[in-house]
XYZ file of C-alpha atoms in Angstrom:
728
model
C 16.772 10.062 -5.532
C 19.386 12.544 -6.442
C 21.033 13.615 -3.023
C 22.177 17.430 -5.259
C 18.822 18.636 -4.434
C 17.519 16.868 -1.273
C 16.576 19.177 1.027
C 15.652 18.871 4.590
C 13.615 21.193 6.072
C 16.691 22.001 8.622
C 19.347 23.339 5.611
C 16.882 24.418 3.657
C 15.930 26.767 6.631
C 19.508 28.033 6.557
C 19.591 28.347 2.816
C 17.052 30.981 3.118
C 18.327 32.995 5.541
C 21.642 32.967 3.998
C 19.103 34.510 0.606
C 18.004 36.659 3.068
C 20.718 37.926 5.057
C 23.592 38.012 3.088
C 24.919 42.160 4.476
C 26.322 41.862 6.992
C 24.712 44.788 9.055
C 21.194 42.842 8.643
C 20.075 41.387 12.441
C 20.092 37.549 11.127
C 23.988 38.411 9.511
C 25.123 36.494 12.924
C 23.193 33.388 12.818
C 24.708 32.984 9.049
C 26.913 30.048 9.321
C 29.072 27.560 7.317
C 27.714 24.003 8.115
C 30.414 22.869 10.683
C 34.121 21.231 10.046
C 36.297 19.748 12.514
C 39.607 21.051 12.348
C 42.644 18.445 12.895
C 45.898 20.038 12.402
C 49.124 17.381 11.556
C 52.309 18.969 10.719
C 54.333 17.624 8.093
C 58.767 19.071 8.161
C 59.654 19.440 4.448
C 63.057 19.950 4.147
C 62.770 22.149 7.571
C 59.881 23.862 6.551
C 56.859 22.666 8.878
C 53.066 22.964 7.148
C 50.361 22.124 8.986
C 47.724 19.947 7.224
C 44.170 21.158 9.485
C 42.005 19.178 7.416
C 44.397 15.736 6.459
C 41.228 13.268 7.906
C 39.322 13.968 4.990
C 41.944 12.186 3.622
C 40.024 8.640 4.467
C 37.496 9.152 1.864
C 35.406 5.617 2.753
C 34.993 6.496 6.212
C 32.156 7.382 7.449
C 32.308 11.009 8.957
C 34.066 12.634 5.526
C 31.668 10.894 3.727
C 28.324 12.222 5.869
C 30.622 15.971 6.130
C 30.475 15.450 2.276
C 26.948 15.468 1.775
C 25.781 17.801 4.154
C 27.837 20.295 2.099
C 26.520 19.017 -0.826
C 22.662 19.533 0.220
C 23.679 23.002 1.604
C 25.053 23.893 -1.439
C 21.686 22.387 -3.062
C 19.496 24.882 -0.861
C 21.894 28.104 -1.438
C 21.470 27.038 -5.345
C 18.047 26.490 -5.706
C 16.936 29.879 -4.528
C 18.552 31.599 -7.363
C 15.132 32.199 -9.259
C 16.755 32.923 -12.715
C 18.337 28.934 -12.117
C 15.598 26.529 -13.476
C 14.858 29.309 -16.797
C 18.682 28.962 -17.287
C 19.206 25.177 -17.498
C 16.193 24.696 -19.464
C 17.400 26.626 -22.679
C 20.510 24.740 -21.807
C 18.610 21.843 -22.030
C 17.219 23.004 -25.482
C 20.198 24.358 -26.993
C 21.682 20.625 -25.822
C 19.116 19.222 -28.171
C 19.535 20.954 -31.206
C 21.640 18.675 -32.637
C 23.107 14.902 -32.922
C 26.283 14.979 -31.696
C 28.992 12.014 -33.183
C 32.268 11.398 -32.713
C 35.343 8.368 -32.201
C 35.015 7.144 -36.408
C 36.351 4.237 -36.785
C 36.229 2.749 -40.271
C 36.662 -1.281 -40.155
C 36.596 -3.679 -43.400
C 33.620 -1.323 -44.816
C 31.776 -0.332 -42.424
C 31.623 3.020 -40.408
C 31.634 2.728 -35.757
C 30.709 5.798 -34.235
C 29.579 7.484 -31.080
C 26.325 9.148 -31.630
C 23.981 11.012 -29.204
C 20.348 11.950 -30.594
C 18.592 15.110 -29.022
C 16.772 13.739 -25.418
C 19.349 11.393 -25.019
C 21.533 11.744 -21.763
C 24.573 9.380 -22.937
C 25.924 8.589 -26.347
C 25.147 5.047 -28.076
C 27.087 2.767 -30.169
C 26.260 2.438 -33.610
C 27.216 0.856 -36.886
C 26.831 2.283 -40.950
C 27.681 0.335 -43.842
C 29.927 2.346 -46.005
C 30.614 6.393 -45.295
C 26.289 6.591 -46.028
C 24.896 3.265 -46.003
C 21.914 2.190 -43.648
C 22.609 2.858 -39.920
C 21.997 0.652 -36.877
C 22.550 1.218 -32.958
C 24.670 -1.252 -31.458
C 24.214 -0.506 -27.942
C 22.846 1.358 -26.008
C 24.930 2.030 -22.444
C 21.829 3.497 -20.501
C 20.172 0.055 -21.554
C 22.837 -2.401 -19.505
C 21.402 -4.783 -16.814
C 22.778 -3.673 -13.840
C 21.426 -0.301 -12.862
C 20.224 0.882 -16.057
C 21.021 4.561 -16.759
C 24.444 4.850 -14.901
C 26.169 3.600 -17.626
C 29.111 4.529 -20.132
C 31.084 3.488 -22.922
C 34.636 4.066 -21.424
C 36.405 3.301 -24.811
C 36.327 1.112 -27.905
C 38.027 -1.023 -30.966
C 36.523 -2.890 -33.648
C 38.555 -5.786 -34.689
C 40.425 -6.094 -38.191
C 37.796 -7.787 -39.313
C 35.535 -5.530 -38.673
C 32.819 -8.479 -36.807
C 33.786 -8.171 -33.043
C 34.274 -4.928 -30.654
C 35.889 -4.362 -27.569
C 35.055 -1.720 -25.548
C 34.886 -0.723 -21.735
C 31.866 0.041 -19.486
C 31.852 2.021 -16.411
C 29.673 2.871 -14.186
C 29.157 6.403 -12.096
C 32.149 8.086 -13.867
C 34.205 5.788 -11.990
C 36.424 5.011 -15.293
C 37.171 1.632 -14.322
C 35.991 -0.093 -17.098
C 35.264 -3.473 -17.537
C 36.955 -5.127 -20.951
C 33.562 -6.219 -22.984
C 33.634 -8.107 -26.313
C 30.019 -6.720 -28.769
C 29.180 -9.230 -31.773
C 28.909 -6.823 -34.824
C 26.230 -8.793 -36.417
C 24.101 -9.622 -33.090
C 24.858 -6.927 -31.002
C 24.993 -9.154 -27.836
C 28.492 -9.918 -25.557
C 30.642 -12.567 -26.076
C 31.452 -14.447 -22.415
C 34.726 -11.908 -22.063
C 34.057 -9.598 -18.684
C 37.751 -8.824 -17.799
C 37.978 -5.998 -14.813
C 40.596 -3.556 -14.452
C 40.720 -2.455 -17.199
C 40.284 1.583 -17.431
C 43.916 2.267 -18.633
C 42.952 1.085 -22.428
C 41.690 4.768 -23.081
C 43.321 4.400 -27.092
C 41.437 1.102 -27.098
C 43.106 -2.548 -27.533
C 45.513 -4.257 -30.138
C 43.777 -6.713 -32.433
C 45.367 -9.242 -33.590
C 45.139 -9.491 -37.693
C 43.226 -12.647 -37.834
C 40.480 -11.110 -35.687
C 41.303 -14.052 -32.774
C 42.308 -11.671 -29.939
C 43.918 -8.634 -28.434
C 45.987 -7.910 -26.224
C 44.736 -5.184 -23.624
C 46.016 -2.808 -20.385
C 45.076 -4.315 -16.575
C 46.184 -2.837 -13.615
C 46.173 -4.976 -10.439
C 43.033 -5.116 -8.025
C 44.720 -2.489 -5.801
C 46.159 -0.467 -8.343
C 44.387 2.409 -10.145
C 47.054 3.794 -12.290
C 50.551 1.806 -11.732
C 52.394 -1.312 -11.983
C 50.383 -2.521 -15.162
C 51.327 -4.474 -18.094
C 50.153 -5.849 -21.651
C 48.098 -9.028 -21.855
C 46.997 -11.445 -24.400
C 44.400 -12.550 -24.915
C 42.150 -15.354 -26.651
C 38.629 -14.999 -27.442
C 36.788 -17.389 -25.362
C 39.097 -18.418 -22.764
C 39.044 -17.289 -18.967
C 40.933 -14.084 -19.174
C 42.956 -16.022 -15.387
C 44.614 -17.011 -17.927
C 45.782 -14.608 -19.824
C 49.859 -14.131 -20.316
C 51.438 -10.881 -20.127
C 53.614 -9.433 -22.543
C 54.761 -6.572 -22.070
C 54.601 -3.944 -18.705
C 55.718 -4.021 -14.890
C 57.392 -7.303 -14.145
C 57.138 -9.142 -17.098
C 60.759 -9.932 -17.575
C 64.001 -9.612 -15.479
C 65.215 -7.954 -18.570
C 63.605 -4.637 -19.072
C 62.792 -3.158 -15.469
C 60.110 -1.182 -15.332
C 59.324 2.716 -12.983
C 55.875 2.517 -11.245
C 53.409 4.506 -13.252
C 55.490 3.662 -16.533
C 51.871 2.452 -18.163
C 52.433 0.334 -21.600
C 50.286 -0.786 -25.079
C 50.912 -2.108 -27.860
C 50.378 -1.695 -31.550
C 49.243 -4.527 -34.587
C 49.194 -3.301 -37.821
C 48.359 -5.938 -40.317
C 50.381 -4.668 -43.061
C 53.565 -4.443 -40.542
C 55.846 -7.597 -39.791
C 56.305 -5.490 -36.548
C 54.339 -4.807 -32.863
C 55.136 -1.729 -31.260
C 54.914 -1.691 -27.963
C 54.701 2.294 -26.344
C 55.732 3.244 -22.887
C 54.150 6.731 -20.815
C 56.193 7.815 -18.219
C 52.707 8.702 -16.218
C 52.372 11.414 -17.471
C 54.927 12.872 -19.034
C 55.071 14.416 -22.295
C 57.986 11.993 -24.044
C 57.633 8.720 -24.577
C 59.538 5.175 -25.228
C 58.895 2.865 -28.236
C 59.694 -0.622 -28.133
C 59.218 -2.943 -31.173
C 59.411 -7.533 -31.582
C 58.664 -9.595 -34.831
C 55.309 -9.890 -34.255
C 55.143 -13.684 -35.080
C 57.140 -14.129 -31.118
C 54.716 -12.237 -29.246
C 55.050 -14.609 -26.804
C 54.626 -14.069 -22.889
C 58.410 -12.768 -21.172
C 60.190 -14.149 -23.907
C 58.994 -11.902 -26.390
C 61.989 -10.360 -27.768
C 61.619 -6.593 -27.222
C 64.035 -4.430 -28.630
C 63.823 -0.941 -27.715
C 63.945 1.579 -30.926
C 63.190 5.469 -28.973
C 64.175 6.032 -25.096
C 62.978 9.103 -23.631
C 65.664 11.581 -24.169
C 64.651 10.732 -28.037
C 61.902 13.319 -27.535
C 59.118 11.302 -29.103
C 55.839 12.449 -27.900
C 53.621 9.997 -31.094
C 54.372 7.382 -33.781
C 53.049 4.740 -35.536
C 53.507 1.817 -37.590
C 52.921 2.112 -41.470
C 54.605 -0.638 -43.159
C 58.370 -2.064 -41.627
C 59.102 1.756 -40.975
C 58.521 3.935 -37.884
C 56.459 7.695 -38.103
C 57.415 9.639 -35.272
C 56.734 13.176 -33.400
C 60.230 14.205 -31.856
C 60.348 18.055 -30.480
C 64.180 16.613 -28.999
C 65.591 19.769 -31.766
C 62.906 21.726 -32.304
C 60.351 22.884 -29.656
C 57.124 22.686 -32.532
C 58.853 19.252 -33.378
C 59.897 17.344 -36.680
C 58.023 14.067 -38.396
C 61.179 11.468 -37.894
C 61.341 7.949 -40.152
C 62.805 4.824 -39.102
C 63.602 1.549 -40.496
C 62.783 -1.231 -38.322
C 64.346 -3.692 -40.734
C 67.775 -2.406 -39.979
C 68.893 -2.270 -36.006
C 71.384 0.300 -36.456
C 68.905 2.739 -38.121
C 69.117 6.196 -37.091
C 66.333 8.236 -37.481
C 65.412 10.366 -41.165
C 64.126 13.531 -41.386
C 60.772 13.615 -43.525
C 58.310 17.014 -42.265
C 60.941 19.415 -41.425
C 60.101 21.806 -38.092
C 58.343 25.363 -38.778
C 55.873 28.093 -37.900
C 53.058 24.837 -36.897
C 53.047 22.943 -33.095
C 52.648 19.042 -34.912
C 50.289 16.913 -32.644
C 49.623 13.975 -34.262
C 50.195 11.590 -36.838
C 47.800 8.389 -38.790
C 49.330 6.570 -41.311
C 47.365 5.756 -44.623
C 47.733 3.507 -46.825
C 49.264 5.657 -49.436
C 50.893 8.861 -46.870
C 50.846 9.523 -43.347
C 49.009 13.203 -42.212
C 50.152 15.187 -39.901
C 47.807 17.357 -37.941
C 49.277 20.787 -36.666
C 48.187 23.081 -34.800
C 48.770 26.974 -36.980
C 47.804 30.204 -35.065
C 45.240 28.602 -33.009
C 43.588 26.001 -35.439
C 44.409 22.987 -36.971
C 46.375 22.454 -39.892
C 46.781 19.198 -42.339
C 49.691 17.979 -43.925
C 50.537 15.414 -45.720
C 53.554 13.227 -46.100
C 53.551 10.757 -49.371
C 54.965 7.700 -47.759
C 56.857 6.478 -51.333
C 58.346 10.010 -52.974
C 58.380 12.075 -49.061
C 56.377 14.827 -50.980
C 54.924 17.676 -48.605
C 51.643 18.836 -48.805
C 49.032 20.606 -47.207
C 45.730 19.254 -47.277
C 43.340 22.314 -47.281
C 39.945 22.917 -44.460
C 36.678 24.263 -45.475
C 37.252 26.828 -42.079
C 38.930 27.934 -39.691
C 38.496 24.880 -37.169
C 39.818 22.560 -35.071
C 40.099 18.888 -36.604
C 38.584 15.938 -33.581
C 39.552 13.580 -35.906
C 41.267 12.379 -39.421
C 40.538 8.878 -40.972
C 42.845 7.509 -43.750
C 40.497 6.005 -46.131
C 41.823 3.219 -48.442
C 41.053 5.047 -52.162
C 43.350 7.273 -50.515
C 40.779 9.917 -48.793
C 40.126 10.972 -45.459
C 37.088 11.115 -42.877
C 37.692 14.253 -41.128
C 35.225 15.771 -38.260
C 36.000 19.778 -38.314
C 34.597 22.053 -35.824
C 34.995 25.773 -34.722
C 34.160 28.218 -31.683
C 31.090 29.497 -33.345
C 31.001 26.333 -36.293
C 28.744 23.231 -36.037
C 30.720 20.347 -36.037
C 31.004 18.628 -39.599
C 31.549 15.214 -41.128
C 33.838 15.922 -44.193
C 34.984 13.382 -47.145
C 38.204 15.101 -48.356
C 40.307 13.944 -51.551
C 43.703 15.419 -50.894
C 45.261 14.161 -53.849
C 42.919 16.472 -55.615
C 43.017 20.115 -54.302
C 40.777 22.177 -55.902
C 37.539 19.716 -55.430
C 35.820 21.256 -52.544
C 35.146 18.748 -49.637
C 31.717 16.648 -49.628
C 30.004 17.025 -46.684
C 28.663 13.715 -45.140
C 25.654 12.921 -43.590
C 27.305 11.053 -39.944
C 27.056 14.280 -38.335
C 24.527 16.128 -39.158
C 23.925 20.259 -39.205
C 23.270 21.616 -35.782
C 20.237 23.638 -35.501
C 21.140 26.748 -34.122
C 22.360 30.025 -34.891
C 25.474 30.928 -34.053
C 25.592 34.388 -36.834
C 25.196 36.621 -33.781
C 28.635 35.567 -31.953
C 31.887 36.517 -32.795
C 35.378 34.889 -32.208
C 38.255 36.276 -32.745
C 42.021 35.660 -31.182
C 44.346 38.242 -29.668
C 48.016 38.545 -27.919
C 47.951 39.350 -24.365
C 51.742 40.850 -22.682
C 52.078 38.920 -19.517
C 53.979 39.889 -16.780
C 57.762 38.907 -17.922
C 56.322 40.555 -21.772
C 55.602 36.660 -22.979
C 52.770 37.435 -25.736
C 50.187 35.017 -24.443
C 47.155 33.951 -26.899
C 43.507 34.969 -25.481
C 40.874 33.565 -27.800
C 37.444 35.636 -27.077
C 33.813 34.476 -27.968
C 31.357 37.339 -27.233
C 28.071 38.512 -29.474
C 28.835 40.914 -32.426
C 29.950 44.022 -32.129
C 29.354 44.456 -28.245
C 29.546 47.632 -26.658
C 32.667 47.797 -24.609
C 31.775 49.711 -21.649
C 32.994 46.843 -19.725
C 29.782 45.826 -18.809
C 29.871 41.850 -19.852
C 29.101 39.281 -17.850
C 32.391 37.452 -18.184
C 33.681 33.808 -17.907
C 37.557 33.219 -18.641
C 38.987 29.292 -18.554
C 42.391 28.532 -18.101
C 43.909 25.220 -17.855
C 47.834 24.970 -18.800
C 49.250 21.686 -18.247
C 50.697 18.751 -20.118
C 51.417 20.125 -22.364
C 47.150 20.286 -23.680
C 46.366 22.737 -25.738
C 43.060 24.232 -25.475
C 41.878 24.568 -29.750
C 38.251 26.115 -30.629
C 35.587 23.222 -30.011
C 31.898 24.100 -31.058
C 29.081 23.909 -27.885
C 25.712 25.188 -28.710
C 25.146 26.032 -24.995
C 27.868 28.840 -25.505
C 24.839 30.090 -27.139
C 23.340 30.342 -23.176
C 25.122 32.783 -22.026
C 26.193 34.970 -24.900
C 22.575 35.840 -25.552
C 22.753 37.901 -21.950
C 24.956 39.784 -23.845
C 27.568 37.196 -22.294
C 31.750 36.963 -23.185
C 33.218 33.257 -22.891
C 36.984 33.523 -23.053
C 39.954 30.700 -22.857
C 43.361 32.135 -22.017
C 46.460 29.800 -23.447
C 47.759 29.798 -20.473
C 51.608 28.472 -20.757
C 51.678 24.884 -19.098
C 50.135 23.978 -22.590
C 50.858 22.982 -25.913
C 49.274 25.877 -27.568
C 53.038 26.829 -29.017
C 55.341 23.313 -28.803
C 57.090 22.491 -26.346
C 58.976 25.630 -24.913
C 55.287 26.393 -24.500
C 54.609 23.297 -22.101
C 57.993 23.626 -20.205
C 56.790 27.525 -19.612
C 55.096 26.585 -16.685
C 56.299 23.382 -15.459
C 57.262 22.941 -11.927
C 60.097 25.622 -11.597
C 57.938 27.438 -13.712
C 54.287 27.148 -12.966
C 53.860 30.405 -11.330
C 53.869 31.276 -14.672
C 50.614 29.628 -16.282
C 49.099 31.154 -12.520
C 50.148 34.953 -14.042
C 49.727 34.493 -18.053
C 46.052 33.951 -16.851
C 45.876 36.946 -14.484
C 47.579 38.490 -17.175
C 44.467 37.500 -19.698
C 41.958 38.400 -16.807
C 43.198 42.287 -16.797
C 43.614 42.379 -20.373
C 39.586 41.797 -20.451
C 39.052 44.888 -17.987
C 41.310 46.847 -19.367
C 39.739 46.072 -22.602
C 36.343 46.857 -21.075
C 34.739 43.673 -21.956
C 33.908 43.685 -18.461
C 35.405 44.789 -14.568
C 35.806 43.005 -11.650
C 32.281 42.676 -10.925
C 31.020 41.259 -13.904
C 34.734 38.639 -13.926
C 34.069 35.298 -12.951
C 36.832 32.638 -13.934
C 36.970 29.013 -14.059
C 39.688 25.869 -14.076
C 39.368 22.596 -14.112
C 41.609 19.713 -13.376
C 45.475 20.593 -13.878
C 43.522 23.967 -14.010
C 42.427 23.881 -10.794
C 46.201 25.163 -9.888
C 45.189 27.585 -11.946
C 41.753 29.245 -11.102
C 43.465 28.279 -7.191
C 46.432 30.717 -7.716
C 44.277 33.692 -8.807
C 42.109 33.358 -6.721
C 44.857 32.804 -4.190
C 47.242 35.602 -5.292
C 44.633 38.063 -7.079
C 41.113 37.616 -5.132
C 40.611 41.075 -6.656
C 40.221 40.957 -10.035
C 37.075 38.205 -9.842
C 33.512 38.861 -8.819
C 33.199 34.443 -8.846
C 35.389 31.277 -9.425
C 34.741 28.179 -10.247
C 37.423 25.053 -9.050
C 36.340 21.842 -10.805
C 37.678 18.437 -10.147
C 39.962 20.676 -9.248
C 44.375 19.870 -7.797
C 44.355 22.347 -4.943
C 46.484 20.534 -2.201
C 50.111 20.204 -4.316
C 52.002 18.497 -1.754
C 49.441 15.563 -0.701
C 47.958 14.416 -4.797
C 51.568 12.732 -4.804
C 49.904 10.463 -2.167
C 46.468 8.777 -4.232
C 46.590 5.703 -6.490
C 46.862 8.998 -10.083
C 49.868 10.961 -8.064
C 53.096 8.820 -8.928
C 52.465 9.774 -12.552
C 51.243 12.945 -12.264
C 54.929 13.525 -10.562
C 56.981 13.872 -14.235
C 54.561 17.052 -14.254
C 54.200 18.724 -11.185
C 57.405 17.282 -9.192
C 57.990 15.300 -6.187
C 58.097 17.208 -2.515
C 60.601 14.784 -1.941
C 63.361 16.780 -3.511
C 63.788 20.432 -2.457
C 63.564 22.365 -4.670
C 60.702 21.083 -6.346
C 59.291 21.325 -2.705
C 59.986 24.669 -2.690
C 57.968 25.635 -6.240
C 54.644 23.109 -5.801
C 54.171 25.138 -1.901
C 55.248 28.380 -3.098
C 51.712 28.052 -5.139
C 49.459 25.472 -3.533
C 46.344 26.502 -3.485
C 45.277 25.160 -0.324
C 48.231 26.335 1.448
C 47.929 29.907 0.398
C 44.433 30.940 1.437
C 45.054 33.542 4.189
C 42.830 33.518 6.741
C 40.676 37.034 6.871
C 41.570 37.418 3.565
C 38.386 38.746 1.057
C 38.067 36.387 -1.433
C 35.914 35.893 -4.642
C 32.960 34.305 -4.223
C 33.509 30.435 -4.956
C 32.415 27.305 -5.995
C 33.584 23.892 -5.919
C 32.632 21.066 -7.648
C 33.752 17.929 -7.730
C 32.287 13.723 -7.825
C 32.388 11.384 -5.206
C 33.992 8.731 -8.166
C 36.753 10.814 -9.524
C 39.782 8.340 -10.068
C 42.057 11.048 -10.557
C 41.303 14.053 -8.472
C 39.736 12.067 -5.624
C 37.161 14.441 -4.204
C 38.603 14.927 -0.453
C 40.824 16.952 -2.548
C 38.828 19.876 -3.910
C 36.822 19.477 -0.480
C 39.811 20.297 1.471
C 39.994 23.597 -0.619
C 36.775 23.938 0.217
C 37.106 23.732 4.406
C 39.859 25.769 4.764
C 37.892 28.896 2.473
C 34.967 28.371 4.951
C 37.322 28.808 7.995
C 39.122 30.960 6.415
C 36.767 33.851 5.778
C 33.271 32.616 7.665
C 31.631 35.966 7.424
C 32.011 35.296 4.125
C 28.363 34.078 3.742
C 26.856 37.787 5.479
C 29.488 39.569 2.935
C 27.616 37.673 0.117
C 30.613 35.792 -0.838
C 30.234 32.362 -0.059
C 32.349 29.000 -0.735
C 30.052 26.274 -0.753
C 31.427 22.609 -2.134
C 28.481 21.164 -4.666
C 28.967 16.835 -5.009
C 27.841 14.533 -7.640
C 27.156 11.256 -5.753
C 26.860 9.436 -9.482
C 30.379 11.252 -10.724
C 34.082 11.614 -11.169
C 36.236 13.300 -13.051
C 33.542 14.158 -15.563
C 33.835 11.406 -18.439
C 31.099 9.036 -18.559
C 28.459 11.927 -16.962
C 25.431 11.951 -18.504
C 23.816 14.857 -20.470
C 21.971 15.840 -17.494
C 24.490 15.688 -15.101
C 26.836 18.035 -16.995
C 23.839 20.081 -17.527
C 22.659 20.868 -14.098
C 26.457 21.569 -13.090
C 26.454 23.914 -15.626
C 23.222 25.730 -14.695
C 24.450 26.016 -11.144
C 27.783 27.070 -11.854
C 26.454 29.837 -14.164
C 23.174 30.936 -11.506
C 26.025 31.627 -9.258
C 28.218 33.826 -11.212
C 25.332 35.740 -12.394
C 23.881 36.015 -9.272
C 27.555 37.591 -8.262
C 27.217 40.083 -10.996
C 24.465 41.469 -9.690
C 21.848 40.269 -12.969
C 18.293 40.788 -10.936
C 16.637 37.831 -12.296
C 19.350 35.914 -9.942
C 19.124 37.678 -7.157
C 18.530 34.969 -3.847
C 14.708 36.571 -3.105
C 13.228 36.862 1.275
């Protein structure tokens, strides 16, 4: 049974009382109360500052007390949300829009075959497909919903095709846990081989197949770790994984020392004499790279040579024959493309594509050219660098949007997937050598049957607290009157240098059809304007992330898109700092807010399995200067007794491996305790838990739509929409 919808007569009665008695002056107001939450204060001394944590007990997530409390809170939230009469119709509309067309992604073209993920209308999870060429007959390879053992709970986390196109390695996990088990699928028969390798959830970019398709190199972490102390192993097909030999990474060789959060991967290319090893230093943006002769890949004795160090400030690199192409931000915040001749041990980097106004993001190596995806004024730009002549050109795109995928084909053409805020995804075949030739739209991604002609997107620049201009993307009904009355949702993230790019979602129409506005504030901490933008919201400067979001909210209000009574804010994961900071610092700006799987306890995140990697992004409490910045911004610690806050819906997944469920839970508990009469005043804080979900990866479409319906209904209720007013 879906526990989110399970009701007991006691909690249902309480929810009814809540729905009917939110005004403080009502006779039954004093009877309205949140579920009881024990406080068991624990004190910590951080560099002379004593911090009291009343909910430390929640960090023992497997304890029956916490599990029982979380289920009680979840039932409480579900009962309250069930009293919003407009929720059912909104959920139905979201489902209709979600099923308006097929969605595809994850394109891989190997040995004349196209592999991709596709979700058709009515399907709850994307499935793995294959077709001959780009326009040949297609067939379904794998439906994760039909796997034996708890059908409907599996998801494909990643996949990687062998060079001969006959085999496919993929990661399967359950319940949104991202705890992938590596399986190998025979493409012709659609059956699994004997491989079933656990603890392989970190292979998000796929595995490195050997050129002859006889095996692959993959990342595996210890059974008692989730993100740390991992190494790359070499696997031969049919071999017992216990016999796989480690070739690079944690404690593989005394010659090479690695830090606990270092995350290694291997990359192989059939046209190169070298194997490339990449090391992610936790969540730091700068990576390290090593090379070795491909024929000498032999366990700890592999003769690795480091060619890129963290001080080289490289974010991406790829093999191209015996040359390495890399994007570096050492001398330019918006990065430049450089190359390195791997056959010469003392070779220096050579500039290939100089830095400019565009932010260089990723690269794709083709047989004849290197392609660099860039961000230019908020939309994708594609550069082409000829591998022989070094000639630089741009590849024309049919509309301003986001390149979700760029695949260089053998004939020199490109297969791309392009979409925008109001443009549905299109799969396109482009010949970059013929700039005057229009791209050809392919049937891989079929048109989505929705009309977006009544919606427009615009980008403005907003002055933040320190005079810095911050990009703000706005999606609104065309010709919307600026009268301050539009229900508006403002979203922000701001971490790891990640960019919030234009993406299409048919389900947005369920909001804009109501006259609603959706806005994205591209706060500092992200990568929209290069590494300088990232550093502008990083550890000591992290407050800028919150201040930028606040500035965008103020701009929307000042320019009459909305008003504080009609404005909600959202932030997820690291964006929990962004929205949590806004809730606690400027509660007057918002009517409601969602903290989604949000990082809200910055002092204790470090103790989780995902804590060590995140030190590179948020700092560590062991450093006095870092602690000062973290404590000053940590949402959980900024909640004040008796202060009026917006209504807040905190959402989490019980299986979340990235931001463990106790972190959002503590924030919800703190908000409830600080303002216990917020229920009677009509500004509740509720905790919505999906017990079959994690951080969002692997969640089915129905789970995502259920959550969206709940959150949007909560917001519309708080905006005073009569269709969502709880009935007596």
